[in-house]
Coordinates of N, CA and C in Angstrom, one line a residue:
M1 N 105.9 123.8 108.3 CA 105.2 122.8 108.1 C 105.0 122.9 106.5
Q2 N 104.7 121.7 105.6 CA 104.8 121.6 104.3 C 102.8 121.7 104.1
N3 N 102.7 122.9 103.2 CA 101.0 122.8 102.7 C 100.8 121.7 101.6
I4 N 100.1 120.7 101.6 CA 100.1 119.8 100.9 C 98.4 119.8 100.2
D5 N 98.5 119.8 98.8 CA 96.8 119.5 98.5 C 96.4 118.3 98.1
W6 N 95.7 117.9 99.5 CA 95.6 116.1 99.7 C 94.6 115.6 98.2
N7 N 93.8 116.9 98.1 CA 93.0 116.6 96.7 C 93.7 116.0 95.3
K8 N 94.8 116.6 95.4 CA 95.8 116.8 94.0 C 96.3 115.5 94.2
H9 N 96.6 114.9 95.1 CA 97.4 114.1 95.5 C 96.1 112.6 95.4
Y10 N 95.1 113.2 96.1 CA 94.1 111.5 95.6 C 93.5 111.2 94.3
N11 N 93.5 112.7 93.5 CA 93.3 112.7 92.4 C 94.6 112.2 91.0
A12 N 95.7 112.2 91.6 CA 96.4 111.4 91.4 C 96.5 109.9 91.2
F13 N 96.0 109.6 92.2 CA 96.3 108.3 92.5 C 94.6 107.7 91.5
K14 N 93.5 108.2 91.5 CA 92.5 108.0 90.7 C 93.2 107.7 89.3
W15 N 93.8 108.8 88.7 CA 94.3 108.4 87.4 C 95.2 107.5 87.4
A16 N 96.2 107.2 88.4 CA 97.3 106.3 87.9 C 96.5 105.0 87.9
V17 N 95.6 104.8 88.7 CA 94.6 103.1 88.2 C 93.6 103.0 87.3
S18 N 93.3 104.3 87.0 CA 92.6 104.4 85.8 C 93.2 103.7 84.5
K19 N 92.0 103.5 83.3 CA 92.4 103.4 82.0 C 92.5 104.3 81.1
N20 N 92.3 105.8 81.8 CA 92.4 107.1 80.9 C 93.8 107.6 80.8
W21 N 94.8 107.1 80.6 CA 95.9 107.4 80.5 C 96.1 108.0 78.6
K22 N 96.6 109.3 78.3 CA 97.0 109.8 77.3 C 97.8 108.7 76.5
D23 N 99.2 108.5 77.2 CA 100.0 107.8 76.3 C 100.1 106.3 77.2
K24 N 99.6 105.1 76.7 CA 99.6 104.1 77.7 C 101.2 103.3 77.2
N25 N 101.9 103.0 78.1 CA 103.3 102.6 78.1 C 103.3 101.1 79.2
G26 N 104.4 101.0 79.4 CA 104.7 99.7 79.9 C 104.3 100.0 81.5
L27 N 104.2 101.0 82.3 CA 103.9 101.3 83.6 C 102.5 101.0 83.4
H28 N 101.8 101.4 82.4 CA 100.5 101.8 82.4 C 99.8 100.1 82.3
R29 N 100.7 99.2 81.7 CA 100.3 98.2 81.7 C 100.9 97.4 82.8
S30 N 101.6 97.6 83.4 CA 101.9 96.9 84.7 C 100.8 97.3 85.5
I31 N 100.6 98.4 85.6 CA 99.5 98.7 86.8 C 98.1 98.0 86.3
Q32 N 97.9 98.2 85.4 CA 96.7 97.5 84.4 C 96.1 95.8 85.1
G33 N 97.4 95.6 84.8 CA 97.8 93.8 85.2 C 97.4 93.8 86.9
K34 N 97.8 94.2 87.3 CA 97.7 94.1 88.8 C 96.5 94.8 89.4
I35 N 96.0 96.0 88.7 CA 94.7 96.0 88.9 C 93.5 95.2 88.5
E36 N 93.7 94.5 87.5 CA 92.7 93.5 86.9 C 92.4 92.2 87.8
T37 N 93.9 92.0 88.5 CA 94.0 90.9 89.3 C 93.2 90.9 90.5
L38 N 93.1 92.3 91.2 CA 92.7 92.4 92.3 C 91.1 92.9 92.4
V39 N 90.8 93.0 90.8 CA 89.5 93.3 90.5 C 88.8 92.1 90.2
Q40 N 89.5 91.2 89.1 CA 88.7 90.0 89.1 C 89.0 88.8 90.5
E41 N 90.0 88.5 90.6 CA 90.0 87.4 91.6 C 89.9 88.0 93.1
Y42 N 89.6 89.0 93.5 CA 89.7 89.3 95.0 C 88.7 90.4 95.2
Y43 N 87.4 91.0 94.0 CA 86.5 91.5 93.7 C 86.6 92.9 94.6
L44 N 87.6 93.5 94.5 CA 87.8 94.8 94.8 C 87.6 95.7 94.0
S45 N 86.6 96.9 94.2 CA 86.7 98.1 93.0 C 87.7 98.7 93.0
E46 N 87.7 99.5 91.7 CA 88.8 100.5 91.6 C 88.8 101.3 92.5
K47 N 87.9 102.3 93.4 CA 87.5 102.9 94.5 C 88.3 102.4 95.7
D48 N 88.1 101.1 96.1 CA 88.9 100.5 97.2 C 90.2 100.3 96.9
I49 N 90.6 99.9 95.6 CA 92.0 100.2 95.3 C 92.9 101.3 95.8
V50 N 92.2 102.3 95.2 CA 92.6 103.8 95.6 C 92.8 104.3 96.9
D51 N 91.6 103.9 97.4 CA 91.4 104.2 98.9 C 92.4 103.3 99.7
D52 N 92.9 102.5 99.5 CA 93.6 101.3 100.3 C 95.1 102.1 100.1
L53 N 95.5 101.9 98.8 CA 96.7 102.6 98.3 C 97.0 104.2 99.1
F54 N 96.0 105.1 99.2 CA 96.4 106.7 99.8 C 96.2 106.6 101.1
K55 N 95.6 105.6 101.5 CA 95.7 105.4 102.9 C 97.1 105.2 103.9
D56 N 97.7 103.9 102.9 CA 99.0 104.0 102.9 C 100.0 104.6 103.1
Y57 N 99.8 105.3 101.9 CA 100.7 106.7 101.2 C 100.3 107.8 102.5
W58 N 99.3 108.1 103.0 CA 99.0 109.1 104.0 C 99.5 109.0 105.2
E59 N 99.2 107.4 105.8 CA 99.5 107.2 107.0 C 101.1 106.7 107.3
R60 N 102.0 106.6 106.3 CA 103.3 106.3 106.2 C 104.0 107.3 105.9
S61 N 103.2 108.6 105.6 CA 104.0 109.6 105.3 C 104.8 109.5 104.1
H62 N 104.5 109.1 103.1 CA 105.4 108.6 101.8 C 105.5 110.1 100.6
Y63 N 104.4 110.9 101.0 CA 104.3 112.0 100.3 C 105.3 113.0 100.5
R64 N 106.2 113.1 101.9 CA 107.3 113.6 102.2 C 108.4 113.3 101.1
K65 N 108.4 112.5 100.3 CA 109.4 111.8 99.4 C 109.3 112.2 98.3
Y66 N 108.2 113.2 98.1 CA 107.8 113.6 97.0 C 108.7 114.9 96.2
D67 N 109.4 115.3 95.2 CA 110.2 116.4 95.1 C 109.8 116.7 93.7
E68 N 109.2 117.8 93.7 CA 108.7 118.5 92.9 C 109.7 119.1 91.5
A69 N 110.8 119.3 92.2 CA 111.9 119.4 91.0 C 112.3 118.2 90.3
K70 N 112.0 116.6 90.7 CA 112.5 115.8 90.0 C 111.2 115.3 89.0
G71 N 110.0 115.5 89.0 CA 109.2 115.1 87.6 C 107.7 115.8 88.3
S72 N 106.7 115.2 87.9 CA 105.6 115.6 87.9 C 104.7 114.6 89.1
L73 N 103.6 115.0 89.7 CA 103.2 114.2 90.5 C 102.5 113.2 90.1
N74 N 101.7 113.4 88.9 CA 100.9 112.0 88.2 C 102.3 111.0 88.0
N75 N 103.5 110.9 87.8 CA 104.3 110.2 87.2 C 104.5 109.7 88.6
W76 N 105.3 110.4 89.4 CA 105.9 110.0 90.7 C 104.7 109.2 91.2
I77 N 103.2 109.3 91.4 CA 102.6 108.4 91.8 C 102.0 107.4 91.2
A78 N 102.4 107.5 89.9 CA 102.0 105.7 89.3 C 103.2 104.9 89.1
H79 N 104.6 105.7 89.4 CA 105.4 104.5 90.1 C 105.0 104.1 91.4
Y80 N 104.7 104.8 92.3 CA 104.4 104.5 93.3 C 103.4 103.6 93.6
V81 N 102.4 103.7 92.8 CA 101.3 103.0 92.8 C 101.8 101.4 92.1
N82 N 102.5 101.7 90.9 CA 102.9 100.5 90.9 C 104.1 99.6 91.7
R83 N 104.4 100.2 92.4 CA 105.4 99.4 93.4 C 104.3 99.0 94.3
Y84 N 103.6 99.8 95.1 CA 102.8 99.4 96.1 C 101.4 98.3 95.9
L85 N 101.2 98.4 94.7 CA 100.1 97.2 93.8 C 100.7 95.9 94.5
N86 N 101.9 95.6 94.4 CA 102.5 94.4 94.8 C 102.2 94.2 95.9
H87 N 102.2 94.7 96.9 CA 102.1 94.7 98.2 C 100.4 94.3 98.7
L88 N 99.3 94.9 98.2 CA 98.3 94.8 98.0 C 97.6 93.3 97.6
V89 N 98.4 93.4 96.3 CA 98.0 91.8 95.9 C 98.6 90.5 96.7
R90 N 99.9 91.0 97.6 CA 100.4 89.9 98.1 C 99.6 89.8 99.5
R91 N 98.9 91.1 100.1 CA 97.9 91.1 101.2 C 96.5 90.6 101.0
H92 N 96.2 90.4 99.7 CA 95.0 90.0 99.8 C 95.0 88.1 99.0
T93 N 96.2 87.8 98.7 CA 96.6 86.9 98.3 C 96.4 85.9 99.7
T94 N 97.1 86.4 100.5 CA 97.2 85.6 101.9 C 96.2 85.9 102.7
R95 N 95.0 86.6 102.1 CA 93.9 86.6 103.2 C 93.1 85.3 102.4
A96 N 93.1 85.3 101.3 CA 92.2 84.0 100.3 C 92.7 83.0 100.6
K97 N 94.3 82.7 100.7 CA 94.6 81.3 101.4 C 93.9 80.9 102.9
E98 N 93.8 82.0 103.8 CA 93.1 81.6 105.2 C 91.6 81.7 104.9
Q99 N 91.3 82.9 104.3 CA 89.5 82.4 103.8 C 89.3 82.3 102.7
P100 N 89.0 80.7 102.3 CA 88.6 80.6 100.9 C 87.1 81.3 100.8
F101 N 86.9 81.6 99.4 CA 85.9 82.6 99.0 C 84.5 81.5 98.8
R102 N 83.4 81.8 99.7 CA 82.5 81.3 100.0 C 81.4 81.9 98.9
G103 N 81.0 81.5 97.8 CA 80.5 81.9 97.0 C 79.0 81.6 96.7

């Protein structure tokens, strides 16, 4: 059985959605655009987003796909976050259409 440092994985998720990237690139801009949509339009916090993404990652055993020989955990999770933010946005868009916001 594989020994997994869950804190390290969770911290990589927190880093991926944060604005604290040393070298900001296209991937960072893509993630931040989706994060901004979730925060501004659907009133989610950064922590809510990280928790939701990490929950899917853990429940679906996506951590098994990570190969240390192919690159860093942070880079792999950043790509994962970028892809799965699309699912998260779609999920909240559907809910918003079914239940309009009552402010």
